[in-house]
CSV table of C-alpha atoms in Angstrom, one decimal:
chain,number,residue,atom,x,y,z
A,18,MET,CA,94.4,119.3,75.2
A,19,ARG,CA,93.8,116.5,77.5
A,20,SER,CA,95.9,116.0,81.0
A,21,SER,CA,95.9,112.6,82.0
A,22,ILE,CA,94.3,111.8,85.5
A,23,LEU,CA,96.9,110.1,87.7
A,24,LEU,CA,96.0,108.6,91.1
A,25,CYS,CA,99.8,108.9,92.4
A,26,SER,CA,99.2,107.7,95.9
A,27,LEU,CA,97.9,104.3,94.5
A,28,ALA,CA,101.2,103.6,93.2
A,29,LEU,CA,102.3,103.0,96.7
A,30,LEU,CA,99.8,99.9,96.8
A,31,PRO,CA,101.4,96.6,96.1
A,32,LEU,CA,100.5,95.0,92.8
A,33,ALA,CA,97.8,92.2,93.3
A,34,ALA,CA,98.9,88.7,92.9
A,35,SER,CA,97.4,86.7,89.9
A,36,ALA,CA,94.8,83.8,90.6
A,37,ASP,CA,97.2,81.2,90.2
A,38,GLU,CA,99.5,82.8,92.7
A,39,ALA,CA,97.0,82.6,95.3
A,40,ASP,CA,96.1,79.0,94.5
A,41,SER,CA,99.9,78.3,94.5
A,42,TYR,CA,99.9,80.0,98.0
A,43,CYS,CA,96.9,77.9,99.4
A,44,ALA,CA,98.6,74.7,98.2
A,45,LEU,CA,101.6,75.7,100.2
A,46,ALA,CA,99.8,76.6,103.4
A,47,ALA,CA,97.9,73.4,103.0
A,48,ALA,CA,101.0,71.4,102.8
A,49,GLN,CA,102.6,73.3,105.8
A,50,GLY,CA,99.4,72.4,107.7
A,51,ARG,CA,99.7,68.9,107.0
A,52,VAL,CA,103.3,68.6,108.1
A,53,GLN,CA,102.1,69.9,111.7
A,54,SER,CA,98.8,68.0,111.6
A,55,ALA,CA,100.0,64.8,110.7
A,56,THR,CA,102.6,64.5,113.6
A,57,LEU,CA,100.3,65.9,116.1
A,58,SER,CA,97.2,64.0,115.4
A,59,ALA,CA,98.5,60.5,115.0
A,60,PRO,CA,99.2,58.2,117.9
A,61,GLU,CA,103.0,57.7,118.7
A,62,ALA,CA,104.8,54.5,119.6
A,63,PHE,CA,107.2,54.3,122.4
A,64,ALA,CA,109.8,51.9,123.8
A,65,SER,CA,112.1,51.8,126.8
A,66,VAL,CA,114.4,49.5,128.4
A,67,GLY,CA,114.9,49.4,132.3
A,68,ASP,CA,112.7,50.7,135.1
A,69,PRO,CA,114.4,53.3,137.3
A,70,ALA,CA,111.5,53.4,139.6
A,71,SER,CA,111.6,49.4,140.8
A,72,GLU,CA,115.3,49.1,139.4
A,73,ARG,CA,114.1,46.0,137.4
A,74,ARG,CA,115.1,45.3,133.8
A,75,ASN,CA,112.1,45.6,131.8
A,76,VAL,CA,111.3,46.2,128.1
A,77,VAL,CA,108.3,48.2,127.8
A,78,LEU,CA,106.6,48.7,124.3
A,79,GLY,CA,103.3,50.6,123.8
A,80,VAL,CA,101.1,53.2,122.0
A,81,ARG,CA,100.1,56.4,123.4
A,82,LYS,CA,97.5,58.9,122.3
A,83,SER,CA,97.6,62.6,123.4
A,84,PHE,CA,94.2,64.6,123.3
A,85,ALA,CA,96.0,67.9,123.5
A,86,ARG,CA,98.2,67.0,120.6
A,87,GLU,CA,95.0,65.8,118.5
A,88,ARG,CA,93.4,69.1,119.3
A,89,GLN,CA,96.6,70.9,118.0
A,90,GLY,CA,96.4,69.0,114.9
A,91,ARG,CA,92.9,69.8,114.0
A,92,LEU,CA,93.9,73.6,114.6
A,93,ALA,CA,97.1,73.3,112.5
A,94,THR,CA,94.7,72.5,109.7
A,95,GLU,CA,92.2,75.0,110.4
A,96,LEU,CA,95.2,77.5,110.5
A,97,ALA,CA,96.3,76.6,107.1
A,98,GLU,CA,92.7,77.4,105.8
A,99,ALA,CA,92.5,80.5,107.4
A,100,GLN,CA,96.0,81.7,106.0
A,101,CYS,CA,94.6,80.8,102.3
A,102,ALA,CA,91.3,82.8,103.1
A,103,ALA,CA,93.6,85.9,104.4
A,104,TYR,CA,95.6,85.8,101.3
A,105,ARG,CA,92.9,85.7,99.1
A,106,SER,CA,91.0,88.4,100.8
A,107,GLN,CA,94.1,90.6,100.8
A,108,GLN,CA,94.7,89.9,97.0
A,109,ARG,CA,91.1,90.8,96.2
A,110,LEU,CA,91.2,94.0,98.1
A,111,GLY,CA,94.6,94.7,96.7
A,112,LEU,CA,93.6,94.1,93.0
A,113,ARG,CA,90.4,96.3,93.5
A,114,LEU,CA,92.2,99.2,94.8
A,115,ALA,CA,95.0,99.0,92.1
A,116,SER,CA,92.4,98.9,89.6
A,117,ILE,CA,90.7,102.1,90.2
A,118,GLU,CA,93.2,104.2,87.9
A,119,LEU,CA,92.9,101.5,85.2
A,120,VAL,CA,89.2,101.4,85.3
A,121,THR,CA,89.0,105.3,85.1
A,122,GLU,CA,91.3,105.5,82.2
A,123,GLN,CA,89.3,102.6,80.3
A,124,ARG,CA,86.1,104.5,80.8
A,125,GLY,CA,87.6,107.6,79.3
A,126,LEU,CA,89.4,105.8,76.5
A,127,MET,CA,86.2,104.1,75.5
A,128,ALA,CA,84.5,107.5,75.3
A,129,LEU,CA,87.4,109.0,73.4
A,130,ALA,CA,87.8,106.4,70.9
A,131,ALA,CA,84.1,106.4,70.0
A,132,ALA,CA,84.2,110.5,69.6
A,133,LEU,CA,87.0,110.5,67.6
A,134,GLN,CA,85.2,108.9,64.7
A,135,ALA,CA,83.6,112.1,64.0
A,136,ALA,CA,86.7,113.9,64.0
A,137,LEU,CA,88.6,111.5,61.9
A,138,ALA,CA,85.6,111.7,59.4
A,139,ALA,CA,86.0,115.6,59.1
A,140,ALA,CA,89.7,115.2,58.6
A,141,GLU,CA,89.4,112.7,55.8
A,142,SER,CA,86.9,115.0,54.3
A,143,ASN,CA,89.1,117.9,54.5
A,144,LEU,CA,92.1,115.9,53.0
A,145,ARG,CA,89.9,115.2,50.0
A,146,GLN,CA,89.0,118.8,49.6
A,147,GLU,CA,92.6,119.6,49.7
A,148,ARG,CA,93.7,117.4,47.3
A,149,GLN,CA,91.1,118.4,44.7
A,150,SER,CA,92.0,122.0,45.3
A,151,LEU,CA,95.5,121.0,44.5
A,152,ALA,CA,94.4,119.6,41.3
A,153,ARG,CA,92.5,122.8,40.5
A,154,ARG,CA,95.7,124.6,41.6
A,155,GLN,CA,93.7,126.4,44.3
A,156,ALA,CA,95.8,124.8,46.9
A,157,THR,CA,99.7,124.4,47.8
A,158,LEU,CA,101.6,120.9,48.6
A,159,LEU,CA,101.7,122.6,52.2
A,160,ASP,CA,98.0,123.1,52.5
A,161,VAL,CA,97.7,119.2,51.6
A,162,GLN,CA,100.6,118.2,53.8
A,163,SER,CA,98.8,120.0,56.6
A,164,ALA,CA,95.7,118.3,55.9
A,165,PHE,CA,97.5,114.7,56.0
A,166,ASP,CA,99.1,115.7,59.2
A,167,ALA,CA,95.8,116.6,60.8
A,168,ARG,CA,94.3,113.4,59.6
A,169,ASP,CA,97.2,111.2,60.8
A,170,ARG,CA,97.4,112.5,64.2
A,171,LEU,CA,93.8,111.7,64.6
A,172,GLN,CA,94.3,108.1,63.2
A,173,GLU,CA,97.5,107.9,65.7
A,174,LYS,CA,95.5,109.0,68.7
A,175,ARG,CA,92.6,106.6,67.8
A,176,ALA,CA,95.0,103.6,67.2
A,177,ARG,CA,96.8,104.4,70.6
A,178,ALA,CA,93.5,104.4,72.3
A,179,GLU,CA,92.2,101.3,70.9
A,180,GLN,CA,95.8,99.4,71.6
A,181,ARG,CA,95.4,100.6,75.4
A,182,LEU,CA,91.9,99.4,75.7
A,183,SER,CA,92.7,96.1,74.4
A,184,TYR,CA,95.2,95.9,77.3
A,185,LEU,CA,93.2,97.1,79.8
A,186,ALA,CA,90.3,94.9,78.7
A,187,ALA,CA,92.3,92.2,80.2
A,188,HIS,CA,93.6,93.8,83.1
A,189,ALA,CA,91.1,96.1,84.6
A,190,PRO,CA,88.1,94.3,86.0
A,191,VAL,CA,85.1,96.2,86.6
A,192,GLU,CA,83.3,95.7,89.9
A,193,GLU,CA,80.5,97.8,90.8
A,194,ALA,CA,80.6,97.3,94.5
A,195,ALA,CA,81.6,98.9,97.8
A,196,LEU,CA,85.3,98.2,98.9
A,197,LEU,CA,84.5,98.7,102.5
A,198,PRO,CA,83.2,95.0,103.0
A,199,ASP,CA,86.5,93.9,101.0
A,200,ALA,CA,88.6,95.8,103.4
A,201,GLU,CA,86.6,94.7,106.5
A,202,ARG,CA,86.8,90.9,105.3
A,203,ALA,CA,90.7,91.4,105.0
A,204,ILE,CA,90.9,92.4,108.5
A,205,ALA,CA,88.6,89.7,109.8
A,206,ASP,CA,90.5,87.0,108.0
A,207,GLN,CA,93.8,88.2,109.2
A,208,ALA,CA,92.8,88.3,112.7
A,209,ARG,CA,91.4,84.8,112.6
A,210,VAL,CA,95.1,83.8,111.3
A,211,THR,CA,96.6,85.7,114.3
A,212,GLU,CA,93.9,84.0,116.8
A,213,LEU,CA,94.4,80.6,115.6
A,214,GLY,CA,98.2,80.8,115.8
A,215,ALA,CA,97.7,81.7,119.5
A,216,LEU,CA,95.3,79.1,120.1
A,217,LEU,CA,97.5,76.4,118.7
A,218,GLN,CA,100.1,77.3,121.2
A,219,ALA,CA,97.5,77.4,124.1
A,220,GLU,CA,96.2,74.1,123.5
A,221,GLY,CA,99.3,72.6,125.1
A,222,GLY,CA,98.4,74.0,128.6
A,223,TRP,CA,96.6,70.7,129.5
A,224,ASP,CA,96.3,67.2,128.1
A,225,VAL,CA,94.8,63.9,128.7
A,226,SER,CA,96.8,60.9,127.3
A,227,VAL,CA,96.0,57.1,127.1
A,228,ALA,CA,98.8,54.5,126.7
A,229,LEU,CA,98.4,50.8,126.0
A,230,GLY,CA,101.4,48.5,126.0
A,231,MET,CA,103.2,45.3,126.7
A,232,ARG,CA,105.9,45.0,129.6
A,233,ARG,CA,108.5,42.2,129.7
A,234,GLY,CA,111.2,41.6,132.3
A,235,LEU,CA,114.6,40.7,130.8
A,236,SER,CA,115.7,38.6,133.8
A,237,ASP,CA,112.5,36.5,134.5
A,238,GLY,CA,110.7,36.6,131.3
A,239,ALA,CA,107.6,37.5,132.9
A,240,GLN,CA,105.3,39.6,130.8
A,241,SER,CA,102.0,41.7,131.4
A,242,ALA,CA,100.1,44.1,129.6
A,243,PHE,CA,99.2,47.5,130.9
A,244,ALA,CA,97.1,50.7,130.4
A,245,SER,CA,97.1,54.1,131.7
A,246,VAL,CA,95.5,57.5,131.6
A,247,ALA,CA,97.8,60.5,132.3
A,248,LEU,CA,96.3,64.0,133.1
A,249,SER,CA,98.6,67.2,133.0
A,250,ARG,CA,97.6,70.7,133.4
A,251,SER,CA,99.8,74.0,133.4
A,252,PHE,CA,98.8,76.3,136.2
A,253,GLY,CA,99.0,79.1,133.4
A,254,ALA,CA,96.7,77.1,131.0
A,255,GLY,CA,93.5,79.3,131.8
A,256,ALA,CA,95.4,82.5,131.4
A,257,SER,CA,96.9,81.3,128.3
A,258,ARG,CA,93.6,80.3,126.8
A,259,ARG,CA,92.0,83.7,127.5
A,260,ALA,CA,95.1,85.6,126.1
A,261,ALA,CA,94.7,83.5,123.1
A,262,GLU,CA,91.1,84.2,122.6
A,263,ASP,CA,91.8,88.0,123.0
A,264,THR,CA,94.4,88.1,120.2
A,265,GLY,CA,91.7,88.0,117.6
A,266,ALA,CA,90.0,91.2,118.8
A,267,LEU,CA,93.4,92.8,119.2
A,268,ALA,CA,94.6,92.2,115.8
A,269,ALA,CA,91.6,93.4,114.4
A,270,ARG,CA,92.1,96.5,116.1
A,271,TRP,CA,95.6,97.0,115.0
A,272,LEU,CA,94.9,96.1,111.5
A,273,SER,CA,92.3,98.7,111.6
A,274,GLU,CA,94.6,101.3,112.9
A,275,GLN,CA,97.6,100.3,110.7
A,276,GLN,CA,99.1,102.6,108.5
A,277,GLU,CA,99.5,100.2,105.9
A,278,GLY,CA,96.4,98.3,106.9
A,279,PRO,CA,93.4,97.8,104.6
A,280,LEU,CA,91.0,100.6,106.1
A,281,GLN,CA,94.0,103.1,106.0
A,282,LYS,CA,94.7,102.1,102.3
A,283,LEU,CA,90.9,102.5,101.3
A,284,GLN,CA,91.1,106.0,103.0
A,285,ARG,CA,94.1,107.0,101.0
A,286,SER,CA,92.3,105.8,97.9
A,287,ARG,CA,89.3,107.8,98.8
A,288,ASP,CA,91.6,110.9,99.0
A,289,ALA,CA,93.5,110.0,95.8
A,290,VAL,CA,90.3,109.7,93.9
A,291,ALA,CA,88.9,113.1,95.4
A,292,GLY,CA,92.3,114.7,94.1
A,293,ALA,CA,91.9,113.3,90.8
A,294,TYR,CA,88.3,114.3,90.6
A,295,ALA,CA,89.0,117.8,91.4
A,296,ALA,CA,92.0,117.8,88.7
A,297,GLY,CA,89.5,116.5,86.3
A,298,ARG,CA,87.0,119.4,86.8
A,299,MET,CA,90.1,121.9,85.9
A,300,VAL,CA,90.7,119.8,82.8
A,301,GLN,CA,87.1,119.8,81.8
A,302,THR,CA,87.0,123.7,82.5
A,303,GLY,CA,90.1,124.2,80.2
A,304,LEU,CA,88.6,122.0,77.4
A,305,GLN,CA,85.4,123.8,77.5
A,306,GLN,CA,87.1,127.1,77.5
A,307,ARG,CA,89.4,126.1,74.3
A,308,ARG,CA,86.1,124.7,72.7
A,309,ALA,CA,84.3,128.1,73.1
A,310,ALA,CA,87.3,130.0,71.7
A,311,LEU,CA,87.5,127.6,68.8
A,312,ARG,CA,83.8,128.2,68.0
A,313,GLU,CA,84.1,131.9,68.4
A,314,THR,CA,86.9,132.0,65.8
A,315,LEU,CA,84.9,129.7,63.5
A,316,ALA,CA,81.8,132.3,63.6
A,317,SER,CA,84.2,134.9,62.6
A,318,VAL,CA,85.4,133.4,59.5
A,319,GLU,CA,82.2,131.7,58.3
A,320,GLY,CA,80.9,134.9,56.7
A,321,SER,CA,83.9,135.2,54.4
A,322,ASP,CA,83.8,133.5,51.1
A,323,THR,CA,87.5,133.3,50.2
A,324,ALA,CA,89.4,130.1,49.9
A,325,ALA,CA,91.7,130.8,52.9
A,326,ALA,CA,88.8,131.3,55.0
A,327,ALA,CA,87.1,128.0,53.8
A,328,ARG,CA,90.2,126.2,54.5
A,329,LEU,CA,90.6,127.9,58.0
A,330,ALA,CA,86.9,127.1,58.9
A,331,ARG,CA,87.3,123.2,57.9
A,332,LYS,CA,90.5,123.3,60.2
A,333,LEU,CA,88.4,124.4,62.9
A,334,ARG,CA,85.8,122.3,62.8
A,335,ILE,CA,88.2,119.3,62.9
A,336,ASP,CA,89.8,121.0,66.3
A,337,ILE,CA,86.2,121.3,67.6
A,338,LEU,CA,85.4,117.7,66.9
A,339,ALA,CA,88.7,116.8,68.4
A,340,THR,CA,88.2,118.8,71.5
A,341,ASP,CA,84.6,117.1,71.8
A,342,ALA,CA,86.4,113.9,72.0
A,343,GLU,CA,88.5,115.0,74.6
A,344,LEU,CA,85.7,116.4,76.4
A,345,ALA,CA,83.8,112.9,76.3
A,346,ASP,CA,87.1,111.2,77.6
A,347,ALA,CA,87.1,113.5,80.8
A,348,ALA,CA,83.6,113.4,81.2
A,349,ALA,CA,83.7,109.6,81.2
A,350,ARG,CA,86.3,109.7,83.6
A,351,GLN,CA,84.7,112.1,85.9
A,352,GLY,CA,81.6,110.1,85.8
A,353,TYR,CA,83.4,107.0,87.0
A,354,LEU,CA,85.3,108.9,89.9
A,355,GLN,CA,82.1,110.6,90.9
A,356,SER,CA,80.2,107.1,91.1
A,357,TRP,CA,83.1,105.7,92.9
A,358,LEU,CA,83.2,108.2,95.6
A,359,ALA,CA,79.5,108.0,96.1
A,360,LEU,CA,79.8,104.3,96.4
A,361,ASN,CA,82.6,104.1,98.8
A,362,GLY,CA,81.9,107.0,101.0
A,363,GLY,CA,84.4,109.6,99.8
A,364,GLU,CA,83.9,113.3,99.5
A,365,GLN,CA,83.6,115.2,96.2
A,366,PRO,CA,85.5,118.3,96.2
């Protein structure tokens, strides 16, 4: 009798995206970065007719380069790269958190499938003996049917375990590494996105622009080249820059304390694994008690030489081997949960 161990709180975690999804997101972020960077970094042409300052009719053509916009263009590219990195780190953390239950199940099923071999072999042997006894008229059709059912149940259990293992092999990557660095990386990457977004805005606080062009009078046809350098600075540029530089640390602190943030998710995972480990100990205790009862019953009938006692002894041996398989399943699950808690700073109950 095996009770499945469910890490219920992990069901709240978002499903991790596939690697292809991350690649697609990064391609989208890069394209959006190029949209901003291409217009911000490139020089711009300008043209005007008339000269309000001198009341002359002039045509002015030229090219202007803004160094503030060039800096913003570089930041737009850097921001797109940071968004990609943040998405990947969030994806990796989500995948590893969501895989705890799957890996636990995988470890248990591997042990179960291997241990069921002995129980299945005993069931096959029992079936042969019952069929031979039926031929000698020492057993009934009901006895043979019961042996068939016992063998079929074990075969079905083993087939289900193998089928589930085939699925888990493709969906539950096993990574024996602590999760805290991944959680901290997810926070740092997202904080960097926030900081770069703020710096992108702050870079507009001051500017140096260079303009080159040609001026031509519409009335007299006179023309002349010109070059100019313009400087501008907002009185709030310094405060804006300092505030932007503070956003990274503030975002990191907020994400560390956020209820749905990486560190809180990790802590809930620790609590869930500790709860699953405690439940697993109760499952193991129940299985051990059942095995002890079966062995005690077997010992009481092994001294009898009747056909009924021999039949019951064979059934009990099959039940003991099946219970041993479930104990192997439970022990493998407990071993993984215990190692996970030790690796990730969780407390064992």
